[in-house]
XYZ file of C-alpha atoms in Angstrom:
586
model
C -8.752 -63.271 18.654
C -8.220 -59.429 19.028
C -10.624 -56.914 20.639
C -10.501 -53.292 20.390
C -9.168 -51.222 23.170
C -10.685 -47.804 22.747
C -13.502 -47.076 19.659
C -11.449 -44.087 18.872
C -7.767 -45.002 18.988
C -5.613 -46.028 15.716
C -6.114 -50.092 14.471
C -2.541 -50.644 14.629
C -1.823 -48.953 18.534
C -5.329 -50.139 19.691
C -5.599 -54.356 18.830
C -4.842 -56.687 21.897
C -4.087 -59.975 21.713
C -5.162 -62.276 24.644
C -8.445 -61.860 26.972
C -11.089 -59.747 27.471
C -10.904 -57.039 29.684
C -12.806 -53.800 30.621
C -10.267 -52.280 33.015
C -7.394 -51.822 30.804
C -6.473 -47.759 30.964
C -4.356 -47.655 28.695
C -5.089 -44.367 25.710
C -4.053 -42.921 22.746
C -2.166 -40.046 20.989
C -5.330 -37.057 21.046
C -5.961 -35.494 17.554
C -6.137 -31.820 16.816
C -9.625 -31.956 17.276
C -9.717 -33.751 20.651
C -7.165 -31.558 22.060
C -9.810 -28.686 20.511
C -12.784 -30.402 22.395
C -10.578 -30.353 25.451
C -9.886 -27.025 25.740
C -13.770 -25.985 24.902
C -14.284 -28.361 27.724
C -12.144 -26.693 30.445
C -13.802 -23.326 29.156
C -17.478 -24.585 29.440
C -16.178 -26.170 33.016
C -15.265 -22.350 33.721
C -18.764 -21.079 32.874
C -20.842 -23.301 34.236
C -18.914 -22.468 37.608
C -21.655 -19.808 38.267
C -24.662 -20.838 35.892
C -24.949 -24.609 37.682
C -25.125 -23.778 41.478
C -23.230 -27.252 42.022
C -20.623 -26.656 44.801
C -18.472 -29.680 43.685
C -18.519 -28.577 40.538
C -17.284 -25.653 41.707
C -14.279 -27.262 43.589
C -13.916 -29.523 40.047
C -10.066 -28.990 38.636
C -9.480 -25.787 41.324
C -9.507 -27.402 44.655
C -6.170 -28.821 45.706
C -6.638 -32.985 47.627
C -2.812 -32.198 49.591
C 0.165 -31.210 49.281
C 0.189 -29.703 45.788
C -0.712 -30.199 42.195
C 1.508 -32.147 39.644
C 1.065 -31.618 35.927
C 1.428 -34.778 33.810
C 1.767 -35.972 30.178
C 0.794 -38.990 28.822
C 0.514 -39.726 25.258
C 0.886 -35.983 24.201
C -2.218 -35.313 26.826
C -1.788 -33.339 29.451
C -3.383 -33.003 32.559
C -3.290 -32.313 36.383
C -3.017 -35.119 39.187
C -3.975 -34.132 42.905
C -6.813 -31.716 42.194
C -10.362 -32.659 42.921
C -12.312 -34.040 39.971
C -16.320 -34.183 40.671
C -17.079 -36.987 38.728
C -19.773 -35.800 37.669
C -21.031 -37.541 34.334
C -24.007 -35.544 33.218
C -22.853 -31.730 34.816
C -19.241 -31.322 33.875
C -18.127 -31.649 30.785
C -14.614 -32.456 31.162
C -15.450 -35.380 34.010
C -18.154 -36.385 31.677
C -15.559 -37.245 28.986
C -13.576 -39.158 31.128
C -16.326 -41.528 32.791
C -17.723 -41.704 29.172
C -15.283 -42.813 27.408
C -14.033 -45.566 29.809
C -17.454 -46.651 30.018
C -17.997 -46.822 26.079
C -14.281 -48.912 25.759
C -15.744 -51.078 28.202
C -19.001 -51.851 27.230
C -17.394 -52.538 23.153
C -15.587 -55.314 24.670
C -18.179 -56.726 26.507
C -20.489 -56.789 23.566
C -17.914 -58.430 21.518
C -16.748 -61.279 24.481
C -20.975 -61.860 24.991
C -21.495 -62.458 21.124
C -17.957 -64.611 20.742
C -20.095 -66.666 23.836
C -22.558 -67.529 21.134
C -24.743 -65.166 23.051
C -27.071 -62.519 21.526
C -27.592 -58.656 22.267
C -30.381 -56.348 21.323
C -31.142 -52.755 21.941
C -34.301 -51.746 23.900
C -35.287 -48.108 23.673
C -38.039 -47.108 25.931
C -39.841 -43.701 25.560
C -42.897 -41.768 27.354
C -45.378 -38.968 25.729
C -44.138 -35.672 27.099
C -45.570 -31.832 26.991
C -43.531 -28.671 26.947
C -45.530 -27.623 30.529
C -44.184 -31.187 32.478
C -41.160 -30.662 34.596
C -38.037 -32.755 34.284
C -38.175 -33.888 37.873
C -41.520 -35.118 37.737
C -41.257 -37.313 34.440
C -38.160 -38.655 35.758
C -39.506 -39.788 38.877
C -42.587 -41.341 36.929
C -39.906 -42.885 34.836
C -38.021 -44.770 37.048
C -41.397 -46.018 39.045
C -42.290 -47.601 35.447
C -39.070 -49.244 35.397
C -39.797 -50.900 38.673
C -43.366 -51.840 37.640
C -42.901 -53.182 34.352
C -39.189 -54.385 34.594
C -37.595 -53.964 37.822
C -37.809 -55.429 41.430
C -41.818 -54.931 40.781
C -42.245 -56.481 37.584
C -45.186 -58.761 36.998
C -46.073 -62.497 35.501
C -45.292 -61.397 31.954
C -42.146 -59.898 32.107
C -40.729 -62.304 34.457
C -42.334 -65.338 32.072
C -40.397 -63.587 28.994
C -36.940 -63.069 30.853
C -37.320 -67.199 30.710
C -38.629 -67.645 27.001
C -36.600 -64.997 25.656
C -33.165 -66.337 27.508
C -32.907 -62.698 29.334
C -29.833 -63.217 31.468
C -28.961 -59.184 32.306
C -29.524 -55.799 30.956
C -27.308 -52.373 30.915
C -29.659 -49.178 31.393
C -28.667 -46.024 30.690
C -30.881 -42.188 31.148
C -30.588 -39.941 28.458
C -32.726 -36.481 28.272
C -33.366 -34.371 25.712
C -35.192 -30.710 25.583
C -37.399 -29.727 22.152
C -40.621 -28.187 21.335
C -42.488 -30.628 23.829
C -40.437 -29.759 26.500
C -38.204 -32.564 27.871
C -37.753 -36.115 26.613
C -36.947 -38.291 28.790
C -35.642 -42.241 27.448
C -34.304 -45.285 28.533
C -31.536 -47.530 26.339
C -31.636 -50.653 27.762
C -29.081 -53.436 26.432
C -30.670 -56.869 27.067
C -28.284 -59.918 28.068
C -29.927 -63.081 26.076
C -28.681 -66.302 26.509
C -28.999 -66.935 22.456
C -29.501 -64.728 19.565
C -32.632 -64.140 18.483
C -34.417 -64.283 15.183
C -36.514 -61.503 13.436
C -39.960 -62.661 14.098
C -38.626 -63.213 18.197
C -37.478 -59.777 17.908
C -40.859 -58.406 17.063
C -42.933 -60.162 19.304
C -40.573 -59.139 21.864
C -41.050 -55.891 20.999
C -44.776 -56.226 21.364
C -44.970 -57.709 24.719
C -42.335 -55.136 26.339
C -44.683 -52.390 25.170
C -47.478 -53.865 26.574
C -45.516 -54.301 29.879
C -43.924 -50.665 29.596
C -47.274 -48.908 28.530
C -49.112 -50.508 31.591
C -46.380 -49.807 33.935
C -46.657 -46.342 32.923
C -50.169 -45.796 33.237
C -50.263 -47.549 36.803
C -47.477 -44.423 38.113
C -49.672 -41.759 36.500
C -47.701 -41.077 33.537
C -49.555 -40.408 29.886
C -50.393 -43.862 27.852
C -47.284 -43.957 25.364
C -47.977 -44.917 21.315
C -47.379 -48.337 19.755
C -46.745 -47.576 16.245
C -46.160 -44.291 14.911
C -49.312 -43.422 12.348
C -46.938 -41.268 9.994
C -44.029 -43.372 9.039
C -45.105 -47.247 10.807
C -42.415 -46.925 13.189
C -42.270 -48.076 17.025
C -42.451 -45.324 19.443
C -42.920 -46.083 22.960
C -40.837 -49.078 23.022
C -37.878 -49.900 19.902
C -35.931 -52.961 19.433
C -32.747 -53.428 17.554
C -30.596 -56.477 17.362
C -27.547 -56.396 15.538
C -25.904 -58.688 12.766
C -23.344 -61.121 13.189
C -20.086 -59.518 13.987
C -21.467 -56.279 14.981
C -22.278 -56.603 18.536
C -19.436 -54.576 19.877
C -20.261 -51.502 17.863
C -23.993 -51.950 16.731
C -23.336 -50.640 13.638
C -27.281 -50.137 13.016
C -26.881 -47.586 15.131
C -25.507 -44.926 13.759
C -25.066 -41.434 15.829
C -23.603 -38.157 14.711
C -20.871 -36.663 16.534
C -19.845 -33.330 16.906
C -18.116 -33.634 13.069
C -20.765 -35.622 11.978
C -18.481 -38.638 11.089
C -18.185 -40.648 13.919
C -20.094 -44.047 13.358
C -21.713 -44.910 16.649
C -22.206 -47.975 18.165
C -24.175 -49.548 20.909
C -21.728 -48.445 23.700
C -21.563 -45.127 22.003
C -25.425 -45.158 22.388
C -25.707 -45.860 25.819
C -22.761 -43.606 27.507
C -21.548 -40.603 25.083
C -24.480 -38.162 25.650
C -21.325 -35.484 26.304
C -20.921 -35.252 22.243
C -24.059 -36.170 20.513
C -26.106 -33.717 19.083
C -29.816 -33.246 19.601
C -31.940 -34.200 16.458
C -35.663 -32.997 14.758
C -35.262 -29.323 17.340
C -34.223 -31.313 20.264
C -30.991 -29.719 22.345
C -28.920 -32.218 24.485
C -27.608 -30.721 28.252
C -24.726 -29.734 27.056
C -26.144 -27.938 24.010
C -28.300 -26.081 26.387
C -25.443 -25.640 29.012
C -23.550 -23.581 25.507
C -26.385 -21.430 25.130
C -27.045 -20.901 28.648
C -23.214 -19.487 29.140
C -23.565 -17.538 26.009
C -26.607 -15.595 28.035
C -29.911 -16.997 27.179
C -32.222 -16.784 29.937
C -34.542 -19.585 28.788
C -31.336 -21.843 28.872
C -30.245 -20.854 32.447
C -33.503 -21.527 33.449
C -33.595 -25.620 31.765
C -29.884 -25.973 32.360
C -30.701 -25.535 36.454
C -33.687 -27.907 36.322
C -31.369 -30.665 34.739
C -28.479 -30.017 37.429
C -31.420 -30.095 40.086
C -32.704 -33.412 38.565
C -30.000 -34.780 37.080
C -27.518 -34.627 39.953
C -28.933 -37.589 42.047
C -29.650 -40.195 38.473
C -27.458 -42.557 37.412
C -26.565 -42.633 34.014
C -25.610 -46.225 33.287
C -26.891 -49.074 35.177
C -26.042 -52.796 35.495
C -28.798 -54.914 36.525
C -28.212 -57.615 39.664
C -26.163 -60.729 38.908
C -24.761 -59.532 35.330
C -21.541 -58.175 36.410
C -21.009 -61.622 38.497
C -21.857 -63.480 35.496
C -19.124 -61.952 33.371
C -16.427 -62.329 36.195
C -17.321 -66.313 36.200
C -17.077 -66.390 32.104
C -13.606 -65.143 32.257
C -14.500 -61.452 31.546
C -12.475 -58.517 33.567
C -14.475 -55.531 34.406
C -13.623 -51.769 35.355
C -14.799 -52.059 38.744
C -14.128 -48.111 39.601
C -16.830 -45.784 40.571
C -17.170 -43.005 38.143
C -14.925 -40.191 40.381
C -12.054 -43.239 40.576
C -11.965 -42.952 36.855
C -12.119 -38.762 36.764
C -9.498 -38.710 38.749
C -7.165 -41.551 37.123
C -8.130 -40.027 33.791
C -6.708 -36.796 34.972
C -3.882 -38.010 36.877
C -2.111 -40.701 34.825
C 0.797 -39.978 32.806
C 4.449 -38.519 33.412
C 5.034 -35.685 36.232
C 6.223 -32.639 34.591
C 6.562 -30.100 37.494
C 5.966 -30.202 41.195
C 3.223 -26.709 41.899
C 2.559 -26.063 45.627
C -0.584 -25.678 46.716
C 0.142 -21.624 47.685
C 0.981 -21.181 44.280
C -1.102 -23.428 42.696
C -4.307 -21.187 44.354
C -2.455 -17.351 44.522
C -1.268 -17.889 40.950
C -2.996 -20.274 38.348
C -6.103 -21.767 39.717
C -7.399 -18.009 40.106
C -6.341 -16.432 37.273
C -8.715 -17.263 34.177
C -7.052 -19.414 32.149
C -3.480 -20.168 33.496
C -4.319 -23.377 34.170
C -5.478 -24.435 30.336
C -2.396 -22.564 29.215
C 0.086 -24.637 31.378
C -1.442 -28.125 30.117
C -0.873 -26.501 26.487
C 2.578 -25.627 27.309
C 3.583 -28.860 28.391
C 1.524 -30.598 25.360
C 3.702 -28.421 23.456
C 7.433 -28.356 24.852
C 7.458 -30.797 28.204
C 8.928 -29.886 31.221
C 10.826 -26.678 29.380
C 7.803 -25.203 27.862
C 6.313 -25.216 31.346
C 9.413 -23.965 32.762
C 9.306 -20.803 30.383
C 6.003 -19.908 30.965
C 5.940 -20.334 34.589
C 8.836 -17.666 34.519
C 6.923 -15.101 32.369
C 4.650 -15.333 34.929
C 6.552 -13.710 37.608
C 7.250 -16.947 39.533
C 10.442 -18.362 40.312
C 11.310 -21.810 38.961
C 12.737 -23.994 42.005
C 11.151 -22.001 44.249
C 7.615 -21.307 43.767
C 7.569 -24.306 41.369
C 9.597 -27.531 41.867
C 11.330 -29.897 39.193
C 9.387 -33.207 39.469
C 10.935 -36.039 40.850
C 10.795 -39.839 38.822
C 9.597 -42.307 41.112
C 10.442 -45.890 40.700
C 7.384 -48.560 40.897
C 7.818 -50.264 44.077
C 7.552 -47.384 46.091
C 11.194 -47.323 48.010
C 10.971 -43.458 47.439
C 8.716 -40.850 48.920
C 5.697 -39.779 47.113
C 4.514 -37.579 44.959
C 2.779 -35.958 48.026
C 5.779 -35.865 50.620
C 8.108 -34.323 47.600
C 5.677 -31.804 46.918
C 5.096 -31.245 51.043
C 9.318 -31.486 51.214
C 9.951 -28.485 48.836
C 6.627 -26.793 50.195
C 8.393 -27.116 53.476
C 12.033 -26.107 52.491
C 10.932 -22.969 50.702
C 8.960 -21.602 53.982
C 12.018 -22.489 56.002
C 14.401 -20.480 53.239
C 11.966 -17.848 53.513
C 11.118 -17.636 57.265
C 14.912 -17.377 58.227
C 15.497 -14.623 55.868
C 12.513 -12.850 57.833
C 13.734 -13.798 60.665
C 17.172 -12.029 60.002
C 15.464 -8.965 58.835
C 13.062 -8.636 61.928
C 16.077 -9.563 64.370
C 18.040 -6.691 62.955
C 15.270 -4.150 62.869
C 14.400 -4.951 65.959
C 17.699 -4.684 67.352
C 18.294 -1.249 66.310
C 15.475 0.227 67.589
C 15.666 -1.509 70.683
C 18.668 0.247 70.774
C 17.889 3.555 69.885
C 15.216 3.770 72.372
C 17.724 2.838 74.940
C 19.878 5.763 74.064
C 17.366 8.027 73.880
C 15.150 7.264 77.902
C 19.516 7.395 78.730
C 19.495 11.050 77.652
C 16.219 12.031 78.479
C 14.876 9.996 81.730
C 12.156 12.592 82.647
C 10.531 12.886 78.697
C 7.032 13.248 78.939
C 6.323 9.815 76.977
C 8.492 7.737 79.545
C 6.755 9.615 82.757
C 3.314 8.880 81.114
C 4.238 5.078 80.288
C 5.850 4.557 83.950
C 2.581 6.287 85.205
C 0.229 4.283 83.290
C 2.138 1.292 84.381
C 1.192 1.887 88.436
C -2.005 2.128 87.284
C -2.684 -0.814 85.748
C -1.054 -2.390 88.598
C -3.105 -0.933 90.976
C -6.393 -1.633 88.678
C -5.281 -5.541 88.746
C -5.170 -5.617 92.339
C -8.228 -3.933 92.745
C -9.548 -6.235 90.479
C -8.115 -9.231 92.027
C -9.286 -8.017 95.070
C -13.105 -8.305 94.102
C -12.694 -11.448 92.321
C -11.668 -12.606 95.865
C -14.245 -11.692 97.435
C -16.877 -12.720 94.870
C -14.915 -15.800 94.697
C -15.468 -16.381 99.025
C -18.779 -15.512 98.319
C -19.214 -18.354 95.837
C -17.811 -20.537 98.660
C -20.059 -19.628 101.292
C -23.330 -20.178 99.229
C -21.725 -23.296 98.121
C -21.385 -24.754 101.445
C -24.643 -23.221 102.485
C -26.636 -24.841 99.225
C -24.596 -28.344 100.289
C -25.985 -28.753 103.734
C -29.612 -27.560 102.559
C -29.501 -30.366 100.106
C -28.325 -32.650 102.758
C -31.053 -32.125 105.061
C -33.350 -32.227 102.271
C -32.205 -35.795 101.378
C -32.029 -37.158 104.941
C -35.638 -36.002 105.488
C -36.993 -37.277 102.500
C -35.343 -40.563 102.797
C -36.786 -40.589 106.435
C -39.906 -40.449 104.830
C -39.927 -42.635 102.313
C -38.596 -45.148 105.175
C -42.194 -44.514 106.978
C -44.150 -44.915 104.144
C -42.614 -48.128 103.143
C -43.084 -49.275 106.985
C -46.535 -48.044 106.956
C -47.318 -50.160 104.051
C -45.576 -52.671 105.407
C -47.454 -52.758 108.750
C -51.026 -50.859 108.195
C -52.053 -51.918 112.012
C -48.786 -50.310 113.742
C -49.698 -47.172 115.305
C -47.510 -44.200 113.562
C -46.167 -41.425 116.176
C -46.608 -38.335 114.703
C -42.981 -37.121 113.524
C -42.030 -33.580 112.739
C -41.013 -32.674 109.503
C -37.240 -31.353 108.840
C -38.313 -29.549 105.738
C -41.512 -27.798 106.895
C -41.755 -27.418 110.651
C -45.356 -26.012 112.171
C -44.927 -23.151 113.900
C -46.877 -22.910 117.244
C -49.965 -21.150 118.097
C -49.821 -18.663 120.686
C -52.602 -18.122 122.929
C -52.530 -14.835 125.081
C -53.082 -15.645 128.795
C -56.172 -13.843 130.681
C -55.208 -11.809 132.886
C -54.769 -12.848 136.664
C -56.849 -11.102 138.982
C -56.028 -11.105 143.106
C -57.539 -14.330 144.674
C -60.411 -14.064 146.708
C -61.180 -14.318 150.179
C -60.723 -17.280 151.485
C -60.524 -19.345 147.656
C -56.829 -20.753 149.400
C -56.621 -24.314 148.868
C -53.900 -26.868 148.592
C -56.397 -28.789 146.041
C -57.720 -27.939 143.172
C -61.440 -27.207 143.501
C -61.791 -28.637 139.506
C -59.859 -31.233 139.282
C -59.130 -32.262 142.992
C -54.972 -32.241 141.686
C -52.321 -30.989 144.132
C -51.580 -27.212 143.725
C -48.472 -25.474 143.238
C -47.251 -23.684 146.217
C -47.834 -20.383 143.760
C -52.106 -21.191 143.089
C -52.596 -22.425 146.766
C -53.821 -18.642 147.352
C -55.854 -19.081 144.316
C -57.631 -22.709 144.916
C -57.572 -23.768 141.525
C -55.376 -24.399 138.306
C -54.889 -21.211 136.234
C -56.454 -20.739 132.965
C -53.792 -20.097 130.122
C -51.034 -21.211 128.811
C -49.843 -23.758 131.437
C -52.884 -24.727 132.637
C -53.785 -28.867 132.400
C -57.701 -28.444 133.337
């Protein structure tokens, strides 16, 4: 049995013989037309630098991951490997290529290996009623809440009762938005898993019951009750189903989209993932449409193309449901298992090194000057490694120096890198350089050293010399001044130091004194407390002034006291009696 590689590739280069497998890489010689589409790309990439606002976008095919950048050819496709890619599938146009079209080869195969299981596919389109004044954000979000009511981690009785009848094993979503008269359109594709293929009538009736599931689902979140059948031509609206006929599972050949030439056939995988090349129908504009005539200055354009970056920027745009991917790993199917910046960045990478650019030069000279970089991936579409060569030289730039022959690596990795050669001549060339520098500086320098010596020889007492030798004693003497008060302030320091250290001591020995005497205290209420003097807060006394002493009276001499009967000091015998003041005890 043979499956298709890539949709787009030629039958005789594309047919594999063996398994299935999503994660082959493998492309094809570009057309005239692709390698047009690519260079429209890089300049719509350019344009949208300043429209989108979107700082990795920004970065997207400029910034430099390390070491340098390496320019590469594979298949007569150019393209540059160490650069940041975004990965961003529904902002940048040349990233959304890349993730796109993997996704699409991938998804053909996996249609074909599910129908040669005896399996069956169909195509569930699921739309909501929409008015020009509704912002993108908001339908989104109501949107995606739907999902989760009617067929997500919230779905009800009936859905999960019709995954069983119906043989629903998986699904495959994927968001695409449009913009038209109404404003935007926001849809679901949904490619349903079934255990068998169903007939007609099943298809219909499943039809019917997934409306009634997405319509109530939508009114529960708030969102506008969606139409059945539409009263103009009899055809579904708010919820389509398409199934395909034998054979025709990989490309869904019922549905049929128009490229950019208007020749492509589409299929289902086309359907769900290349939204970076189909053209709005019926007035409707797709992102990128609106992204063309927001560059080319329309102000209604800027104005929708932000509100899809805003929005868009945290959806994503294809979606396996739990369990499915783990089913086709046990059935003998191998997937792409790379997140979509893994396969920007292989996309861009992969191929033959044709020149070695260091990052300096890389950034001074091509990523900064509009349109060097699409003109060096022309160059070496159009003569290899001596195309590039000759226009890296009209340039100004020397080749070997500023840019590097590239270096063929062999497979197992005995060699260095791409990375450490690039580093290696980075490295070399500053070493070339700095020594030549070096030379000159030691040689200017060693001439004037010298003629300043032979000038302070002939004239010692010049007015510059006696200025510099002055102003030389008095910085001196300003540095020891100053060294002199940072000594002191420094002592100063010291002292309050030591004086704040022995305060806090004290401090902490009378408060742990205290809380030793109320723990005791609680201990033993009965015990009779002596009254203890604080450390931190001492009383001061009271002074009383003492009356003052008058001459004893006649005959008032007594060697008692006439109050207290106590024995009298020799001093207060002449008195009789204990004094009244400060010593007194009566």
């Amino acid at each position: 049995m043979q499956v298709s590689g890539l949709c787009d590739a030629e039958p005789e280069k594309t047919a594999t013989t063996g398994t299935f497998s999503g994660a082959q890489h493998g492309t094809t010689m570009e057309s005239d037309a692709d390698t047009r589409a690519r260079d429209a790309q890089f300049e719509m990439r350019e344009a949208l630098r300043a429209v989108s606002g979107l700082e990795r976008l920004e970065k997207c095919g400029l910034a430099v991951l390390k070491g340098g950048v390496t320019p590469v050819l594979r298949n007569g496709r150019a393209g540059y490997a160490g650069v940041v890619t975004c990965g961003s599938v529904h902002v940048c146009p040349c990233c959304a290529t890349s993730i796109r079209r993997v996704r699409q080869d991938e998804l053909d195969q996996v249609g074909q290996f599910w129908e040669c299981q005896s399996c069956g596919l169909v195509m569930m389109t699921l739309t909501m009623r929409h008015y020009e004044r509704d912002a993108l954000a908001d339908l989104e979000e109501k949107q995606r809440q739907a999902w989760k009511a009617g067929f997500g981690m919230n779905a009800g009785r009936a859905w999960r009762q019709a995954k069983k009848d119906f043989g629903i094993r998986g699904f495959v979503r994927a968001w695409e938005v449009t913009h038209g008269p109404n404003g935007w359109h926001c849809h679901y594709h949904v490619l349903l898993f079934l255990a068998r293929p169903l007939a007609s009538g099943r298809v219909e009736e499943l039809q019917h019951l997934a409306f009634e599931v997405w319509s109530a689902a939508l009114v529960k979140v708030g969102a506008r009750m969606p139409v059945e059948i539409s009263e103009k031509d009899g055809k579904p609206v708010g919820v389509k189903i398409d199934a395909p006929d034998r054979g025709e599972s990989g490309q869904m050949a019922r549905y049929l989209m128009k490229g950019q030439d208007g020749k492509t056939r589409w299929g289902i995988a086309a359907e769900l993932t290349r939204q970076d090349v189909k053209q709005g129908q019926g007035g409707h504009r797709t992102p990128f449409e609106i992204a063309h005539d927001a560059i080319a200055g329309d102000a209604r354009s800027i104005e929708l193309w932000q509100e899809f970056v805003v929005t868009a920027t945290g959806v994503r745009s294809l979606y396996w449901s739990n369990g499915l991917r783990k089913l086709l790993r046990e059935m003998g199917f191998e997937l792409d298992e790379r997140d979509d910046s893994k396969v920007a960045a292989d996309e861009a990478a992969d191929g033959k090194p044709i020149a070695c650019i260091p990052s300096a030069t890389w950034y001074r000279h091509i990523a900064r000057q509009k349109g060097r970089a699409l003109a060096l991936l022309k160059a070496a579409e159009k003569g290899g490694t001596r195309a590039v060569r000759t226009l890296i030289e009209s340039w100004g730039l020397i080749w070997g120096v500023d840019v590097t022959e590239p270096e063929i690596l062999p497979a197992d990795g005995t060699l260095p890198t791409a990375d450490e050669i690039l580093r290696r001549a980075h490295r070399l060339d500053m070493v070339a350089r700095a020594d030549a520098w070096r030379r000159g500086f030691a040689l200017a320098e060693h001439a004037d050293i010298k003629a300043r010596a032979k000038h302070f020889a002939a004239n010692p007492e010049a007015p510059q010399y006696v200025a510099r030798a002055e102003a030389t004693k008095q910085a001196a003497a300003d540095g020891g001044a100053q060294l002199a008060i940072e000594d002191q302030e420094h002592d100063e320091h010291a002292r309050a130091r030591a004086d704040f250290i022995r305060q806090r001591n004290l401090a902490t020995t009378a408060r742990a004194d205290d809380i030793a005497a109320a723990l005791d205290r609680v201990r033993h209420p009965d015990r009779v407390v002596p009254q203890r003097v604080s450390l931190r807060k001492r009383r001061k006394p009271v002074l009383v002034d003492a009356p003052e002493v008058t001459p004893p009276p006649p005959g008032a001499a007594s060697p008692t006291c006439r109050s207290c009967g106590g024995r009298l000091a020799p001093a207060l015998v002449p008195y009789g009696h204990h004094m009244q003041g400060r010593f007194t005890r009566c």
